[in-house]
Every structure is written in C-alpha cells, then in structure tokens.
Amino acid sequence: MNTNSFQRRHIGPNKKEQEKMLATIKANNLEQLIDETVPNNILLKKPLDLEPAMSEYQYLAHIKALSEKNKVFKSYIGLGYNEAIVPSVIQRNILENPGWYTAYTPYQAEIAQGRLEALLNYQTMICDLTGMELANASLLDESTAAAEAMALLYDVRERAKKKAGANKFFVSDEILPQTLSLLQTRSTPIGIELVVGNHEDFNFGDEFFGAILQYPGKFGQIFDYEKFVAKANDNNIKIAVAADILSLVQLKAPGEFGASVVVGTTQRFGIPLGYGGPHAAYFATKEAYKRSIPGRIIGVTKDTDGKRALRMALQTREQHIKRERATSNICTAQVLLAVMAGMYAVYHGKDGLEFIANNVHNHTKSLANTLENLGFKQLNAAYFDTILIEVEAEKLRTVAEAKSINFNYVDANHVSISINETIDSTSLRAIISCFEEAFNIENKKIAETTEILPKNVQRNTSFLENEVFNTYQSETDMMRYIKKLERKDLALNHSMISLGSCTMKLNAASEMLPLSNPQWGNIHPFVPLNQAEGYQEILKNLEHQLNIITGFAGTSLQPNSGAQGEFAGLMTIRAYHQSNNDAHRNICLIPASAHGTNPASAVMAGMKVVVTKTDERGNIDVEDLREKAILHKDNLAALMVTYPSTHGVFESAIQEITQLIHDNGGQVYMDGANMNAQVGLTNPATIGADVCHLNLHKTFAIPHGGGGPGVGPICVAPQLVPFLPSNPIIKTGGESPISAISAAPWGSALVCLISYGYITMLGAKGLTDSTKMAILNANYIKERLGEHYSTLYTGEKGRAAHEMIIDCRDFKQNGIEVVDIAKRLMDYGFHSPTVSFPVGGTMMIEPTESESIAELDRFCDAMISIREEIKNATKEDANNPLKNAPHTQEMLTSDDWQLPYSRKQAAFPLEYIADNKFWPTVRRVDDAFGDRNLICSCNPIEDYM
C-alpha cells in the first residue's frame, strides 16, 4: 500500500473491496459502471489538467510555506472585524474536534441535543445583549444579516404601508461600507429604493417602511438613537440596528430603545479573523415576526415521556415548503462558529465579558487622551472602542506599516483606530509610538482615562444571568461541559451519515490542521494585498482549480453559502442581460423537482418563476420545457437545473435542454449540489450551462459543522466573467461587477484552505476516482437493498448516480411513515438519510466515496433489519419498535418494561451495535408542542433555584 497516497486514505473501499462490490452490482469494472451511468455524449475526453497530487506530508509543508508569505500585522482597522482571542479550551475541544465539526444540520433532533443546547445558549446570549425577544441560530455575516433585516421589514409592512406602496428604506451614512453594498445588491431586484443619508436629517415620510442604523457608527461615534427610533415607530417606520456585540456589554440594548430588528456579527467572541470568515452573524427580532425570521431557530419542546427536549422550531418556514413565496433563500447557518461564540460567553460569563469590554474601552480612552495630549484632534464625542483622529494619513501609514501595524485610513486627513480584546500596555504603547515617530513628537506618558459614555446610552439592563453562563468558568468544568454535549450528538466520527443531496464525506485531518495556524487566522479581510500574499496565492490557485473542474472561465469565491451562490449566479445572469439591453428578461424556468432554495433565489434576483413538469421517471419533461421556453422566449432569463437531477439520475437530454434555453435567449444556471457525481467525468460547461455554484461544504470537503459553515462559489462562462461580484473596500470580481454578495472580499476565506487541500492532495486522478467510487458505493447500496426497498428513479440503464431514492410510501399500510424509519435508524447507530425530499414519503441515500464496504454493509444490514420490522408492524397496533423509536438508555435500564418486544430488540437488534452503541438522549420529540409553545432561549436562573 502506498502510504504517501492521500487518495488511498480518502477513498473508503480498497481494490479487493471494489472488485466484490462490482461483482455484486454485475459490472465487470468501474469503466462499465460509468458508461452505464453517465451519458456518453457528456463524458470528458481527457483528464483534468491539474497539478500532480501531493502527499499529506508534502501538502502540510506546502501550506506552511504559503502561510509564511502572509504578514500578520496588529490590525486596528475595525469596520466590523476585530482580532479576538480564541480560548484554547474551545479551540481544542470544538474547532479542532470532529465530534463537533463533522455533524450535520440538526433535522434529526434526538441525536443532536448537544449542539442544539449550544445553539440555545447562543440565542439566549443574543437576546440578552440585544434586548430582543427572539434570536435565530445565526446567519452568514453582518452585512447579509442586515440585508435579511431589510427584507423582513419589507415583508411585515403594515397594510396601510403596503397599500400606499411604501418601498423606501433609509440607510444611515454611518453604515459599514460592505453592508451598504449588500443592501444595494439585495434591494434593487425586489423593488426597494435605498435612501442613504444622515439620520439627523431624516424626514420620516410615508413612503418609507424601514431604516437601518449602525451602533456605534462605522468610525466609532456612538449616537443616542432613542428619539429617532421613537419618531420612526410613531410613523410606522420600523428600525433595524446593526450593533457591535461587545459594545452591547456597556451600551443600552437596542431593544430598550425600540428597535424591531438587531443584527451584527459575533466574530469578536472568540472567532479567528480568517481573512473575512467564516463568522456567525446574529439576527434578533420581536416574537411577532417569528413567521418571517430568516434562518433557523432552536426551540424547547418535550419528548414522548414529557422530558425537556430541543429541536429546530417552525421548520415549515423552510424554502422547500414556501418555495417562491419564501422571504429568504437562507438554508445554511454558521453553526460551528455560533457554537464557539456561545461557548465564549459560557466560559467567560457576564463578569468575564464585562472585564473584556472594560479593558477594551479603558485602553481606547487612554489612547484617545494620550493622542489629544500629543496635539492630535479626536473627533468622536462618545465612543466604545473606536476613535477617529484628524491626522496626515499617509505619513502615519508609512511608519505604522513599518512597525507591522494597520489602521483604517479613512481619507487623506482622517484615520480610525479600533481597539480589540488583545490590547495591553505594550501594544498600546506601540500604537502611540507610530504617531510620535511619524510626526517627530517628544515621548509623553499614557494619559489617564475619563468617562466618555453619556448616561443615556449606557446599559441599564442585566444579561447572562442564566445558570449555564455562571457555572463553567474553570477549564476543567468547561472541558467536561463541551464533552457532555458532544456525547449527545451523532457525527461522522461515529458512523456514516448517508444524506442524499448533502454529501457527508471525509473531512480529512490534514485539510483541517491549517485552520488553527494564526498565520491564516489572524489576517483582517481589509489589509493591503501585499500582507496577504499567501492567501492570494491559495485563492487564485483554488479559483483556477475550480475553473478546470467546471470547464468555466472565471470563479468568485465570495458567496459564503450554497444559497448565496444561487443568488450570485442569477445576479450575474441579470447583469449580463442588462448589458445586452435585455433588462426585460425576467422569466426563470425551474423544474418541479428542484431544491426549494432555487425558486426563493430567483424571486430575490427579481425574476418570475415558471415551474416546468417532470416525467414519471423523475426527469425534466422536455416537451413541457420546450413549450414554456418558446412561450416566454421574449422574456426568458434563465433555467435553473440540478445535474445529475435531484432524483439522482444523469438525464441524457441535458444538452438538448440547455440548447433549448440558449435558442430562446436565456442562460442556464446549474445547481452544483450534485457535483460529487461530475468531477473528472463531466462538467457544467460540457452539459451547456453558463454558471454554476459549487457547495465546497459538500463536494469539496469543507465539513458541515452541524449546519454551517458553507461556501458556495460561482463559476461562470466567459460572457459572465465581467459581472462577477466586487467589494467596496478591496476590489474583486470582473470589469463590470455586480455589488457585493457577502461582506468580505473573498467570503469565508479561511475554510477555502480545506477545499484547496482536498483538490491539491487528490489531484486529477484522485478527484476522478472519488467520483467513480461515489457512484459505485451508491449502486452497491441500491443492489443490496433492492429486494427490500424499491428504488424510485434510475437512469436509462438501471443505474443510480451518486445517490438514490428508496420509496417508503407503501409502508403506510403497516402504519409506518418514513419518519419512523429515520427514528429507528438511531437505535442502529445511524443518522437517517434525507427524509421526504425531493419526494414525500421517500429516503434519499448518498454514501459518498469515503465509506468502506464494512460501513456500507452495516448500514444495509440495518435497513434490511428495519424492513423486517416493518413487515411485522400493523396499523392497528402502534406499539412496535419503529413507532417507539428511538429507545433511550433510561428506557432500557428502567425497572418497568411494558413493551411487547424485548429490550435487546429495542436497543441491540443486530450484533455489531453492541460494539459501538450510540444512545439518543431523548425519546421522539414533539414538534407540534414546540411550535405551539415557542421558547427559544434558556430558562431564567430562578427556574433552577
């Protein structure tokens, strides 16, 4: 065995196992399987033109050498990003722990109680600090959260406002520049008119439905917004506030002065800068808006025994239910980062956060007073951590950069300086020395501090009084608390997670290790490019690799989720049509089988959705598509298509379909959710697409992190390259770029290292072999389950792609629903495949290339055993192992056992389970109770006394 081969470590089945699997599916070799699966006319004619694969050892040396090209300065730039200290206990036990980073979105609540509790802590922290009633479990970044706030306020306009056509949204000129750019991107397609100006001059006209304020302002000034918000509310204008999370420890909570929505980022609560992300944004609002809030909410409910249990609340708001009526296309959160930020608050508690905030604020005051004593004018009347200095900027910059220090150079005569948690007397002295040296001023001592916050903006409400924030302040206690929660969650370090459409493959340790290196972690996204040469080299290389893999001409890494990628792709198509004087093209054709984010994204991009039919085999109905493309040819903007299809099939008519769209003036957007079946075999350019997004958190090995982070870059054909998105501070994108899609220039740059490592260590052959093995593994499962479950859709030669759908609808005659199978799988030690998507009453199974034959067989044995249990179930008697699943340890060890089957049948139905038993910690959760009694934060401390 070649121990230097990363491919050998990444791909589960070895050569002997592959031969056994091929024999099982009646294929002579892998080539035959691929020929029977992928249409011949779209197969690539030559291998991917990528650099030879590196070994893990070579790659780690390579990535270290690249990291040393980055210059890690002390950055006091601010603008929504501040260096933070990641507590080591959180870094080691969460960020670097596959028990946390490989878990899936907690749709199966009974085996996700640990991260659900961590997210409930996060939501409680946000509600406490913002003074709001309800918070979600995170969004993508502060700027996209602000755009979601605008969309929510537009959606919840009162009847009179809607009737009057109120469509103006006021944006304070204190807003962060990247947030303004995002608001511009999101407002125009849906008919919202932005009005940017000074909030003190705002006229509160009837044509306005909402406004957004920055708190503190972009250069640090703290305004008292109370009267502004009161007057706005009197005029039915609802206010969103973008607030710095650490400042809220000292400043009056926006909920206290009447805000309707509060957004921001929790990056400075122990999350690395990472050249822009990933970071968990927060979104808090009033309970009255719970049906319109974007993203996910964690709620408290009870299980079958009446015990407290947690779950994702209000799940019917998801896009696959509302589709084009959804108010947001968000389907990803930043769970791993939200967990870390929540744990930062748990570890430090209220007293610790107050100490950190006081330290930051006092050092800022010392700096301001010292600089004023040196003769410089400080312009902010009230501030928390950021001061604005009148100074000759270029003179200061030369000296500061020579000392490895970054400030924010506002213009030729103004510099802002944002102080962060890492500040101490030495680093403060270094900042002051920049001014002394640049302007040849005699050294003076650091000045005393004075009170700078007016009483009416100071915080006057308590926060973090709950027991969880007052218990784990020692590292021993914190380590055990994190482990306690981890034990409640099933992740990839326990067993296969065979989720169709989600591609839960190996997230290799060598891909993950660089994330802990401060040479990657401590780079501010707005540093000069010459300080980020290592990042620039990797990002350019990754863009090139993705161009080769997709067959396209250009890539933008900016979108920081798959849904953002969808939106970005459609916005480039929109810009392309506008450049051709075809702005009227606004019809988007979407097959009925498409993922629910597709129609939501199309509406956000200002398009009208026309749904096309699928045939009895689950393929696009070409004749129906032809009819609708011709009908709308004068206004056709795009087709959104997933390939292979959402039903797990390579449709042979795909080139005919894409040509049909082009013939009628449209562009083709390909959803990249199923790229794990394409890489190295075919590509979006070959099938005739013009743009695709890629889920780096699926095909390209970024771990799901319990529901995020994700990265959704777009790759585009030559005609769309000019329109790739830019950033208002660091230029990115094409020659005629659309405005920003995400806050940071390269989105969640830090985790792009993972995908770069994945591609670099696999190389062309490894990538292609991975795709082939994903297809082999899926067809092996299909064959093994064939006598027990019917596969809903297959290709023309009877093969599945990298995933397959089993039909469970007939089991209703035994009183069994597909959800019962999902819950019963927990007793067998497995997370359920995807339930009831894209077809109700089915399961979509995707094993990936990373799983060995032993694990595939365990899963198949579990499914076959469950099928036998279904045979013995009846509609009349619901007291069976499926309906009672999952079975907890508490049930099994109870003196009382009244069930008509044995304890062994309940918990150890197959022999392998005893060797590695996973115990769900709650019984089946009551979803309806949780929605009727919505509780989305921790109980107050009085409940524990």
JSON list of C-alpha atoms in Angstrom, two decimals, residues 230-307:
[
{"chain": "A", "resi": 230, "resn": "ALA", "atom": "CA", "xyz": [-39.47, 56.67, 18.75]},
{"chain": "A", "resi": 231, "resn": "LYS", "atom": "CA", "xyz": [-40.39, 59.09, 15.96]},
{"chain": "A", "resi": 232, "resn": "ALA", "atom": "CA", "xyz": [-39.90, 56.38, 13.33]},
{"chain": "A", "resi": 233, "resn": "ASN", "atom": "CA", "xyz": [-42.17, 53.98, 15.22]},
{"chain": "A", "resi": 234, "resn": "ASP", "atom": "CA", "xyz": [-44.80, 56.74, 15.51]},
{"chain": "A", "resi": 235, "resn": "ASN", "atom": "CA", "xyz": [-44.71, 56.93, 11.70]},
{"chain": "A", "resi": 236, "resn": "ASN", "atom": "CA", "xyz": [-44.91, 53.13, 11.20]},
{"chain": "A", "resi": 237, "resn": "ILE", "atom": "CA", "xyz": [-41.28, 53.04, 10.07]},
{"chain": "A", "resi": 238, "resn": "LYS", "atom": "CA", "xyz": [-39.61, 50.00, 11.61]},
{"chain": "A", "resi": 239, "resn": "ILE", "atom": "CA", "xyz": [-35.97, 50.21, 12.61]},
{"chain": "A", "resi": 240, "resn": "ALA", "atom": "CA", "xyz": [-33.12, 47.73, 12.21]},
{"chain": "A", "resi": 241, "resn": "VAL", "atom": "CA", "xyz": [-29.94, 48.33, 14.21]},
{"chain": "A", "resi": 242, "resn": "ALA", "atom": "CA", "xyz": [-26.57, 46.85, 13.24]},
{"chain": "A", "resi": 243, "resn": "ALA", "atom": "CA", "xyz": [-24.83, 46.64, 16.61]},
{"chain": "A", "resi": 244, "resn": "ASP", "atom": "CA", "xyz": [-21.33, 45.66, 17.72]},
{"chain": "A", "resi": 245, "resn": "ILE", "atom": "CA", "xyz": [-21.84, 42.69, 20.05]},
{"chain": "A", "resi": 246, "resn": "LEU", "atom": "CA", "xyz": [-19.07, 43.53, 22.55]},
{"chain": "A", "resi": 247, "resn": "SER", "atom": "CA", "xyz": [-20.17, 47.16, 22.83]},
{"chain": "A", "resi": 248, "resn": "LEU", "atom": "CA", "xyz": [-23.61, 45.96, 23.99]},
{"chain": "A", "resi": 249, "resn": "VAL", "atom": "CA", "xyz": [-21.99, 44.85, 27.24]},
{"chain": "A", "resi": 250, "resn": "GLN", "atom": "CA", "xyz": [-21.69, 48.59, 28.01]},
{"chain": "A", "resi": 251, "resn": "LEU", "atom": "CA", "xyz": [-24.25, 50.26, 25.73]},
{"chain": "A", "resi": 252, "resn": "LYS", "atom": "CA", "xyz": [-28.02, 50.42, 26.03]},
{"chain": "A", "resi": 253, "resn": "ALA", "atom": "CA", "xyz": [-29.61, 47.42, 24.32]},
{"chain": "A", "resi": 254, "resn": "PRO", "atom": "CA", "xyz": [-31.34, 48.36, 21.03]},
{"chain": "A", "resi": 255, "resn": "GLY", "atom": "CA", "xyz": [-34.46, 46.55, 22.23]},
{"chain": "A", "resi": 256, "resn": "GLU", "atom": "CA", "xyz": [-34.62, 49.07, 25.06]},
{"chain": "A", "resi": 257, "resn": "PHE", "atom": "CA", "xyz": [-34.96, 51.99, 22.64]},
{"chain": "A", "resi": 258, "resn": "GLY", "atom": "CA", "xyz": [-37.49, 50.39, 20.30]},
{"chain": "A", "resi": 259, "resn": "ALA", "atom": "CA", "xyz": [-35.61, 48.56, 17.54]},
{"chain": "A", "resi": 260, "resn": "SER", "atom": "CA", "xyz": [-37.59, 45.98, 15.56]},
{"chain": "A", "resi": 261, "resn": "VAL", "atom": "CA", "xyz": [-34.54, 44.01, 14.40]},
{"chain": "A", "resi": 262, "resn": "VAL", "atom": "CA", "xyz": [-30.95, 43.90, 15.67]},
{"chain": "A", "resi": 263, "resn": "VAL", "atom": "CA", "xyz": [-28.16, 42.35, 13.60]},
{"chain": "A", "resi": 264, "resn": "GLY", "atom": "CA", "xyz": [-24.40, 42.07, 13.79]},
{"chain": "A", "resi": 265, "resn": "THR", "atom": "CA", "xyz": [-21.52, 39.63, 13.93]},
{"chain": "A", "resi": 266, "resn": "THR", "atom": "CA", "xyz": [-20.27, 37.52, 16.84]},
{"chain": "A", "resi": 267, "resn": "GLN", "atom": "CA", "xyz": [-16.77, 37.26, 15.31]},
{"chain": "A", "resi": 268, "resn": "ARG", "atom": "CA", "xyz": [-15.14, 39.07, 18.20]},
{"chain": "A", "resi": 269, "resn": "PHE", "atom": "CA", "xyz": [-16.50, 36.44, 20.62]},
{"chain": "A", "resi": 270, "resn": "GLY", "atom": "CA", "xyz": [-13.56, 34.12, 20.11]},
{"chain": "A", "resi": 271, "resn": "ILE", "atom": "CA", "xyz": [-13.61, 33.56, 16.33]},
{"chain": "A", "resi": 272, "resn": "PRO", "atom": "CA", "xyz": [-10.45, 34.00, 14.17]},
{"chain": "A", "resi": 273, "resn": "LEU", "atom": "CA", "xyz": [-10.46, 36.83, 11.62]},
{"chain": "A", "resi": 274, "resn": "GLY", "atom": "CA", "xyz": [-9.61, 34.31, 8.90]},
{"chain": "A", "resi": 275, "resn": "TYR", "atom": "CA", "xyz": [-9.31, 36.96, 6.17]},
{"chain": "A", "resi": 276, "resn": "GLY", "atom": "CA", "xyz": [-13.06, 37.53, 6.41]},
{"chain": "A", "resi": 277, "resn": "GLY", "atom": "CA", "xyz": [-14.75, 34.39, 7.60]},
{"chain": "A", "resi": 278, "resn": "PRO", "atom": "CA", "xyz": [-16.46, 32.18, 8.43]},
{"chain": "A", "resi": 279, "resn": "HIS", "atom": "CA", "xyz": [-18.11, 34.13, 11.25]},
{"chain": "A", "resi": 280, "resn": "ALA", "atom": "CA", "xyz": [-21.55, 33.75, 12.79]},
{"chain": "A", "resi": 281, "resn": "ALA", "atom": "CA", "xyz": [-23.81, 36.74, 12.23]},
{"chain": "A", "resi": 282, "resn": "TYR", "atom": "CA", "xyz": [-26.64, 37.25, 14.67]},
{"chain": "A", "resi": 283, "resn": "PHE", "atom": "CA", "xyz": [-30.25, 38.22, 13.96]},
{"chain": "A", "resi": 284, "resn": "ALA", "atom": "CA", "xyz": [-32.67, 39.19, 16.73]},
{"chain": "A", "resi": 285, "resn": "THR", "atom": "CA", "xyz": [-36.20, 40.48, 16.45]},
{"chain": "A", "resi": 286, "resn": "LYS", "atom": "CA", "xyz": [-39.65, 40.57, 18.07]},
{"chain": "A", "resi": 287, "resn": "GLU", "atom": "CA", "xyz": [-41.65, 37.42, 18.65]},
{"chain": "A", "resi": 288, "resn": "ALA", "atom": "CA", "xyz": [-44.39, 38.95, 16.49]},
{"chain": "A", "resi": 289, "resn": "TYR", "atom": "CA", "xyz": [-42.12, 38.37, 13.48]},
{"chain": "A", "resi": 290, "resn": "LYS", "atom": "CA", "xyz": [-41.34, 34.72, 14.23]},
{"chain": "A", "resi": 291, "resn": "ARG", "atom": "CA", "xyz": [-43.00, 33.55, 11.00]},
{"chain": "A", "resi": 292, "resn": "SER", "atom": "CA", "xyz": [-40.83, 35.87, 8.90]},
{"chain": "A", "resi": 293, "resn": "ILE", "atom": "CA", "xyz": [-37.45, 35.48, 10.61]},
{"chain": "A", "resi": 294, "resn": "PRO", "atom": "CA", "xyz": [-34.80, 34.06, 8.22]},
{"chain": "A", "resi": 295, "resn": "GLY", "atom": "CA", "xyz": [-32.67, 31.05, 9.03]},
{"chain": "A", "resi": 296, "resn": "ARG", "atom": "CA", "xyz": [-33.13, 28.54, 11.83]},
{"chain": "A", "resi": 297, "resn": "ILE", "atom": "CA", "xyz": [-34.50, 28.90, 15.34]},
{"chain": "A", "resi": 298, "resn": "ILE", "atom": "CA", "xyz": [-33.77, 26.41, 18.11]},
{"chain": "A", "resi": 299, "resn": "GLY", "atom": "CA", "xyz": [-36.77, 25.86, 20.38]},
{"chain": "A", "resi": 300, "resn": "VAL", "atom": "CA", "xyz": [-37.64, 23.98, 23.56]},
{"chain": "A", "resi": 301, "resn": "THR", "atom": "CA", "xyz": [-40.22, 21.20, 23.44]},
{"chain": "A", "resi": 302, "resn": "LYS", "atom": "CA", "xyz": [-40.80, 17.85, 25.16]},
{"chain": "A", "resi": 303, "resn": "ASP", "atom": "CA", "xyz": [-40.27, 14.23, 24.18]},
{"chain": "A", "resi": 304, "resn": "THR", "atom": "CA", "xyz": [-42.64, 11.23, 24.34]},
{"chain": "A", "resi": 305, "resn": "ASP", "atom": "CA", "xyz": [-42.04, 10.92, 28.09]},
{"chain": "A", "resi": 306, "resn": "GLY", "atom": "CA", "xyz": [-42.63, 14.63, 28.70]},
{"chain": "A", "resi": 307, "resn": "LYS", "atom": "CA", "xyz": [-38.91, 15.34, 29.23]}
]
